[in-house]
Short mmCIF file of C-alpha atoms in Angstrom, two decimals:
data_model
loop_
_atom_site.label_atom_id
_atom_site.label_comp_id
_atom_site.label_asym_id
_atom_site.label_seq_id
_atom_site.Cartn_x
_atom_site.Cartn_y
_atom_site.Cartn_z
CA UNK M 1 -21.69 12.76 -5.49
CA UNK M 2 -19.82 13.02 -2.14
CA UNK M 3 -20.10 16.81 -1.46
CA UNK M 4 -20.25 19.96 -3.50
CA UNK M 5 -16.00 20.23 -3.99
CA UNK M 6 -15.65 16.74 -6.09
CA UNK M 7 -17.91 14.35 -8.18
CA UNK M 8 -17.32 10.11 -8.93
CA UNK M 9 -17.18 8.69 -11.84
CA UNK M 10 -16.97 4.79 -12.87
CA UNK M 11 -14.00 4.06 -14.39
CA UNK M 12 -12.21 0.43 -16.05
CA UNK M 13 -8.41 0.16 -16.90
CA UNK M 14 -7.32 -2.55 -18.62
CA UNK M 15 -4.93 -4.86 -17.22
CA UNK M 16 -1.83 -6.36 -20.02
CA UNK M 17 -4.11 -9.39 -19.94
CA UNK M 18 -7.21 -7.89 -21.04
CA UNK M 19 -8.63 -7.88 -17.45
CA UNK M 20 -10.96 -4.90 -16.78
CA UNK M 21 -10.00 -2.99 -13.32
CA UNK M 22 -12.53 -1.64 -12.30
CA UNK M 23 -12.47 1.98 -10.00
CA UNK M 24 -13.51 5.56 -9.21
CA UNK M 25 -12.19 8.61 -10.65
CA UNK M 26 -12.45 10.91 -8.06
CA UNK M 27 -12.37 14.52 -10.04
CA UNK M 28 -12.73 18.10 -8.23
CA UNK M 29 -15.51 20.19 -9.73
CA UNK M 30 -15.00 23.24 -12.01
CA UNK M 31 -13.05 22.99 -15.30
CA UNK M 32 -10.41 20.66 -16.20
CA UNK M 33 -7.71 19.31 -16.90
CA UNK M 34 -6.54 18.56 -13.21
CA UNK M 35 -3.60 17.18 -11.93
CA UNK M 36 -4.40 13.49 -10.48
CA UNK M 37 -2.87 10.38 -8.48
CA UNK M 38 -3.10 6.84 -8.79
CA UNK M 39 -3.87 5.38 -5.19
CA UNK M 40 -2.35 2.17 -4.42
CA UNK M 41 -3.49 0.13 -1.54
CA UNK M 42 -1.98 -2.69 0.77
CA UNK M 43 -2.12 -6.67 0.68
CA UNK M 44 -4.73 -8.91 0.71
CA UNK M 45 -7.89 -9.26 -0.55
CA UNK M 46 -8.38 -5.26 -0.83
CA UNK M 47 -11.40 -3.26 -2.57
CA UNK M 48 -10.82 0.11 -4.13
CA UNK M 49 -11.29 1.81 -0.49
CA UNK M 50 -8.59 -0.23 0.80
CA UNK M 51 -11.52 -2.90 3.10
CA UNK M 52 -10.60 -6.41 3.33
CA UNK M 53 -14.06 -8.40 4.78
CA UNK M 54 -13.95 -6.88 7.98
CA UNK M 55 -10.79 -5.41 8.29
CA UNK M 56 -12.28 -2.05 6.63
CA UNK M 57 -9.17 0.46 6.56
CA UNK M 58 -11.49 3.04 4.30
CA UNK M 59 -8.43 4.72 3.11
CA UNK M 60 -9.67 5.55 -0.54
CA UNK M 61 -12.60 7.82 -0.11
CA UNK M 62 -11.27 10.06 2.70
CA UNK M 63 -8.03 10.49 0.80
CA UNK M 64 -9.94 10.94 -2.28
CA UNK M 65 -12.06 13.48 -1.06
CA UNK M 66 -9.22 15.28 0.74
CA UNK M 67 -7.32 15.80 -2.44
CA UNK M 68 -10.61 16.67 -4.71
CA UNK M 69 -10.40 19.79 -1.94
CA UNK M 70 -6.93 20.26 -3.47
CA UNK M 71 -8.35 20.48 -6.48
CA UNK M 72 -6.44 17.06 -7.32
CA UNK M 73 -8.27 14.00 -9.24
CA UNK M 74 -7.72 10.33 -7.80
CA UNK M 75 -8.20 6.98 -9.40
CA UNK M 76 -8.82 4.23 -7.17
CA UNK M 77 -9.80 0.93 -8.25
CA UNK M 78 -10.32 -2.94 -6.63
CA UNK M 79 -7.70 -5.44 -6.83
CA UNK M 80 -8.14 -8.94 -9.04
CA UNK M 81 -11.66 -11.25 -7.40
CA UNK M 82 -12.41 -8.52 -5.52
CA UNK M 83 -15.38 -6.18 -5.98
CA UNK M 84 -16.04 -5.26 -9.00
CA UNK M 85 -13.12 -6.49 -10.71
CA UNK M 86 -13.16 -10.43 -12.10
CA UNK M 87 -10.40 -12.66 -11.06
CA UNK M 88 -8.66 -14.96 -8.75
CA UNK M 89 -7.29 -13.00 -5.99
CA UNK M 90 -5.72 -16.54 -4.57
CA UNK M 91 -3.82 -16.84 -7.65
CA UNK M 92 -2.77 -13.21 -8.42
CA UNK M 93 0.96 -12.58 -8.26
CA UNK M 94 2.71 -9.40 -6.56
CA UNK M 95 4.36 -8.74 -9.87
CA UNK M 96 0.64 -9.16 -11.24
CA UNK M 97 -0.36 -6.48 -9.03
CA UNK M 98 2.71 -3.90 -10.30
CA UNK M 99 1.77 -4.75 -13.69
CA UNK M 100 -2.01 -3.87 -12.90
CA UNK M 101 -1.00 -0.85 -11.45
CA UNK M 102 1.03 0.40 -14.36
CA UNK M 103 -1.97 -0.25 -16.62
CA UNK M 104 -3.81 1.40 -14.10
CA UNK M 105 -1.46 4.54 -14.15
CA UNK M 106 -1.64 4.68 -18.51
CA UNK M 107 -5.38 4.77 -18.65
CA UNK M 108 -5.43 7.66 -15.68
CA UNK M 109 -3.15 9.53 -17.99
CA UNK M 110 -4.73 8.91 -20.98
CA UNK M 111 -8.14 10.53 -19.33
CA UNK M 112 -8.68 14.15 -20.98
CA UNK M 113 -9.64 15.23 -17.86
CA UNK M 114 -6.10 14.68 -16.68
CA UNK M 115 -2.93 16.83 -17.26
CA UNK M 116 -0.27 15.61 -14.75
CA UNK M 117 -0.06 11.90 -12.84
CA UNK M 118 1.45 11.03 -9.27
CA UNK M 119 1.14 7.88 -7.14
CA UNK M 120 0.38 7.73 -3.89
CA UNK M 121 0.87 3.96 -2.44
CA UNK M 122 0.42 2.84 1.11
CA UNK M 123 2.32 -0.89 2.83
CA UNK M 124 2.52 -3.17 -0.54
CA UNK M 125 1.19 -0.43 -2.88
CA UNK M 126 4.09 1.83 -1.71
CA UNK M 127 6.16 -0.65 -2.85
CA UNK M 128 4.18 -0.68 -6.83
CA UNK M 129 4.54 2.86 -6.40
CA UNK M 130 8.59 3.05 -6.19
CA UNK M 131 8.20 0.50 -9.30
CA UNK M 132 5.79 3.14 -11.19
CA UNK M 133 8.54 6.28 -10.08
CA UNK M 134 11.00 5.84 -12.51
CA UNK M 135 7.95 6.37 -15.59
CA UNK M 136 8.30 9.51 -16.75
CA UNK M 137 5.26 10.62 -16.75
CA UNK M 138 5.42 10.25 -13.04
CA UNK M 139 5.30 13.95 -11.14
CA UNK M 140 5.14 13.01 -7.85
CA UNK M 141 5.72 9.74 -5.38
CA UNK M 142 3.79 9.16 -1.87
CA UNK M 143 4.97 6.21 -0.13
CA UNK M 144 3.10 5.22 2.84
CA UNK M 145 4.76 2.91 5.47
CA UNK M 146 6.88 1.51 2.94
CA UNK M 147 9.57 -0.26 3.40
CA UNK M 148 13.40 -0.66 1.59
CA UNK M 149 14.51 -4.32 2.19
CA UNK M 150 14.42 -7.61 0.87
CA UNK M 151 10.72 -8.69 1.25
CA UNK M 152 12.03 -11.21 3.78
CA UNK M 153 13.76 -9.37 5.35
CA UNK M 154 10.85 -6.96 6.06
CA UNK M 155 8.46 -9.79 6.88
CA UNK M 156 10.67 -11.18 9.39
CA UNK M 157 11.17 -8.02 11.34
CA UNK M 158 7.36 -7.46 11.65
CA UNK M 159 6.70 -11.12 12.60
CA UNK M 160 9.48 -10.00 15.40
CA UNK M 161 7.39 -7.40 16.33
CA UNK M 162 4.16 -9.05 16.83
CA UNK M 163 5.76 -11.77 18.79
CA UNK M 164 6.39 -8.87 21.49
CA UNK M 165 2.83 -8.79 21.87
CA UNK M 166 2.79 -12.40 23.23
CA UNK M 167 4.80 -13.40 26.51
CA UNK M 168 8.78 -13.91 26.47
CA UNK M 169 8.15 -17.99 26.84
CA UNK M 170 5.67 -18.48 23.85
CA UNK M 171 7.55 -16.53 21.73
CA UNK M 172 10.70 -19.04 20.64
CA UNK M 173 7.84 -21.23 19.45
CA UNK M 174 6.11 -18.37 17.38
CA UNK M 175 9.67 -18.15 15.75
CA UNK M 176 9.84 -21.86 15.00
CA UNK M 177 6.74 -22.17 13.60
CA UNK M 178 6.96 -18.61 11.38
CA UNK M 179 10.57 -20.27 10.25
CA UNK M 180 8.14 -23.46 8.86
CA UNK M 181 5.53 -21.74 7.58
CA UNK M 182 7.95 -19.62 5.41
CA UNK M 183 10.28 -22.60 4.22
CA UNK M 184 6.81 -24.47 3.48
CA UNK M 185 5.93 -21.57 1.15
CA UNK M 186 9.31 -20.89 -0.25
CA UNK M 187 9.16 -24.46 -1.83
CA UNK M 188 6.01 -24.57 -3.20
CA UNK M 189 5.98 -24.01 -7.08
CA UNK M 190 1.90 -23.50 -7.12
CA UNK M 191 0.11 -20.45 -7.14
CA UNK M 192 -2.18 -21.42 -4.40
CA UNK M 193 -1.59 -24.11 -2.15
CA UNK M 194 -2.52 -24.81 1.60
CA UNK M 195 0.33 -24.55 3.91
CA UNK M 196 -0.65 -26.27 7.11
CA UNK M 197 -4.06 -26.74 6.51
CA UNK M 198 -4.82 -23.11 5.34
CA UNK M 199 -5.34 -22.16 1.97
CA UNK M 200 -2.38 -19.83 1.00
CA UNK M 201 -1.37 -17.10 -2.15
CA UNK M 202 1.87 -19.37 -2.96
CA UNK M 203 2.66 -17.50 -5.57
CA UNK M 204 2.23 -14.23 -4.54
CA UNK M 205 3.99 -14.95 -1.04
CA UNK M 206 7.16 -16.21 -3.07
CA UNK M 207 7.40 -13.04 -5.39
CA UNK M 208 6.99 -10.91 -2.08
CA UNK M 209 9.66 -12.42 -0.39
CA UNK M 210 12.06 -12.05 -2.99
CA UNK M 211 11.28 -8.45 -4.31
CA UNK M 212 13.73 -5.91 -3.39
CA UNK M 213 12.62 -1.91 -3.56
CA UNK M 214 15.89 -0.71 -3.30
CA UNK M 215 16.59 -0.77 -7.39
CA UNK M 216 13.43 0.91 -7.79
CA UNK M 217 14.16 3.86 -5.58
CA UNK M 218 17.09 4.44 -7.00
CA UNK M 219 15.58 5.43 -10.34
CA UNK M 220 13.34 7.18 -8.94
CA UNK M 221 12.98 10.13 -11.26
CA UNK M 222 10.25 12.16 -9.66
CA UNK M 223 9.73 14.28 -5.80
CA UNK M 224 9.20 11.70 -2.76
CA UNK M 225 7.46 11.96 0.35
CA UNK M 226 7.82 8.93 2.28
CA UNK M 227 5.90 8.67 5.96
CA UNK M 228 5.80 5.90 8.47
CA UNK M 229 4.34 5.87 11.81
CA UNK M 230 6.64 5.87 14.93
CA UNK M 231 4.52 2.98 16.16
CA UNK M 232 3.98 0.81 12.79
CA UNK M 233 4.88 -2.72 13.67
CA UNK M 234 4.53 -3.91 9.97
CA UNK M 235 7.07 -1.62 9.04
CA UNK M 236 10.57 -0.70 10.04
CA UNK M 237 10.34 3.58 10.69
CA UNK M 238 14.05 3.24 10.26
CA UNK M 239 13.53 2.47 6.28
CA UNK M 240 12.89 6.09 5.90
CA UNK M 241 16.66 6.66 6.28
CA UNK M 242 17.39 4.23 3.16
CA UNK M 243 14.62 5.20 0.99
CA UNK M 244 16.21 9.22 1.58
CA UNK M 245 19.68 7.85 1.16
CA UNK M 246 18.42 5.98 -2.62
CA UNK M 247 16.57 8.14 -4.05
CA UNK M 248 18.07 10.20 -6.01
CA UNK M 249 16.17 13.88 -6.92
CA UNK M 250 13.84 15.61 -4.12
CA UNK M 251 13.09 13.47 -1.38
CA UNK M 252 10.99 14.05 2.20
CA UNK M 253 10.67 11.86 4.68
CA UNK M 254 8.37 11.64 8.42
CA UNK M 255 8.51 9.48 11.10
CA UNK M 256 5.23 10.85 12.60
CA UNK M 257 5.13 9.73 16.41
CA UNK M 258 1.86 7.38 17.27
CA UNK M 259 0.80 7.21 13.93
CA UNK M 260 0.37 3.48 13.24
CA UNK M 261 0.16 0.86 10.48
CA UNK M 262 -3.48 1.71 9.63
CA UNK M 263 -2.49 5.26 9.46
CA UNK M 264 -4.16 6.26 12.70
CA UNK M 265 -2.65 7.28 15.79
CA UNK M 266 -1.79 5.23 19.41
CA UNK M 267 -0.85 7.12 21.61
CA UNK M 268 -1.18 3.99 23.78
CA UNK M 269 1.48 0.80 24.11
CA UNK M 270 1.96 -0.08 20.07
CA UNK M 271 0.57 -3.98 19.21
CA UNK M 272 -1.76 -5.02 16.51
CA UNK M 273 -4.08 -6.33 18.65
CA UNK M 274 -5.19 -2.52 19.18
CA UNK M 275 -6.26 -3.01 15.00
CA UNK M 276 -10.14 -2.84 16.12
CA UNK M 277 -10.29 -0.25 18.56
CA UNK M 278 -8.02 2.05 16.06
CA UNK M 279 -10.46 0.81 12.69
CA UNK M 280 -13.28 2.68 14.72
CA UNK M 281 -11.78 6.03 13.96
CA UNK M 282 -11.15 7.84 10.99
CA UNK M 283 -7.40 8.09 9.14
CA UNK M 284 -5.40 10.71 10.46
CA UNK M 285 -6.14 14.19 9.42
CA UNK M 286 -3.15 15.69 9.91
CA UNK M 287 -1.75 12.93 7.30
CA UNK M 288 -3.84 14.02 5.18
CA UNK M 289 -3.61 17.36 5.04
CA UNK M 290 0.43 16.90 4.93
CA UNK M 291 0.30 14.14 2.01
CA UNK M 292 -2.25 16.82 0.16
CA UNK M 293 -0.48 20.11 0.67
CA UNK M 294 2.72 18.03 -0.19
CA UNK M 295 0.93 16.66 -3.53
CA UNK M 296 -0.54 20.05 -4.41
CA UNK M 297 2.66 21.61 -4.33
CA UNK M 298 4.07 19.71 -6.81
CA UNK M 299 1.58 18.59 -9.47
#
């Protein structure tokens, strides 16, 4: 129990493969059914709550707890060798991850405590999310600082802008040596090799590159909100003009200024190396009560 407006319970989906996924339901108190979202987090090795080691984003429970208030249900879980789930994260594909996601999304609306499903995705799970949009029975789409380009595309415009961080000299080296280290992965055919010496998700780097959201939001069947910060350097703000240009039914979009990446704000000079100082304070409230209000709306 994390306060008197929502309770936790354990909770396994089963993956195509048999693989338990293992989560929280997240359901408000009083009496059911209640409407509920699937929350989808970003890439890496990432627990239900959206921490990787010490990169700790703690995403789930604060949005979890803001839409319990709602009177909206979540289901959060952690991603393949991580937490409680079993697995091999180094192996695990991107299209593994959509496909865990969808089984994710059937057993949420298969709960009796649940009468109407959304997703809510944030950097690669925005992307599962436009995959899971089109499912009809889909209400309702969040997509959080996600982008609508070839994977490659979008990977080589945020390697761009971290390179601003570093001075103008160093930087035509950082651009030679990003060039390698993609064509090094692009030609591996393993799921896990080590690309200069460190050990590397081949496989899921490969399917990354060459996904492309934009069929996905165009069969989108279901509202959108989509929000990126002004000052995300992972993500292109200027997406949010193709992802409201594809889809094709109800669509909103922000560019919220200072908001960043991890979804908190900098008012300061954008770069990732502020990451640390910005993980010390909590996600952005007023994100949370838009993404809510938006959500409650509508399911």
């Amino acid at each position: 129990m994390r306060g008197w407006d929502l309770r936790d319970l354990d909770m396994t989906a089963t993956a195509d493969d048999g693989l338990p996924l293992m989560g929280t339901l997240t359901l408000p108190t009083g009496p059911g059914p209640h409407p509920a979202v699937l929350l989808l987090h970003g890439s890496g090795r990432v627990d239900r709550d959206s921490n990787a080691g010490r990169l700790r984003l703690e995403l789930g429970a604060p949005l979890a707890t803001a839409l319990a208030a709602k009177g909206i249900a979540s289901l959060r879980y952690d991603r393949r060798g991580v937490g409680e789930t079993p697995g091999n994260w180094r192996t695990t594909g991107f299209t593994d991850n959509t496909r865990d996601a969808a089984a994710a999304l059937r057993a949420l609306a298969g709960r009796p405590e649940i009468r109407s499903v959304g997703v809510v995705g944030h950097s690669e799970g925005a992307l599962h999310a436009m995959s899971l949009g089109s499912d009809p029975q889909v209400r309702a789409v969040v997509l959080l600082a996600g982008f609508a380009r070839l994977g490659e595309d979008a990977l080589r415009w945020q390697g761009r802008m971290i390179a601003r961080d570093f001075p103008a000299a160093v930087r035509p080296l950082l651009r030679r040596l990003g060039n390698r280290h993609l064509n090094r992965i692009k030609a591996t055919t393993a799921d896990a090799a080590r690309v200069h010496g460190l050990p590397v998700n081949t496989r899921w780097f490969r399917e990354m590159l060459a996904h492309d959201p934009r069929p996905a939001l165009a069969e989108i069947d279901a509202p959108v909100l989509a929000i990126t910060g002004g000052k995300d350097h992972q993500v292109d703000p200027a997406d949010l003009a193709e992802i409201d240009r594809l889809v094709p039914g109800e669509v909103e979009t922000h560019r919220i200024p200072d908001l960043t990446h991890l979804l908190r704000r900098n008012p300061g000079r954008a770069s990732v190396r502020a990451y640390p100082g910005q993980l010390r304070r909590p996600v952005d409230a007023a994100l949370l009560a838009l993404v809510t209000g938006w959500l409650a709306d509508r399911l």
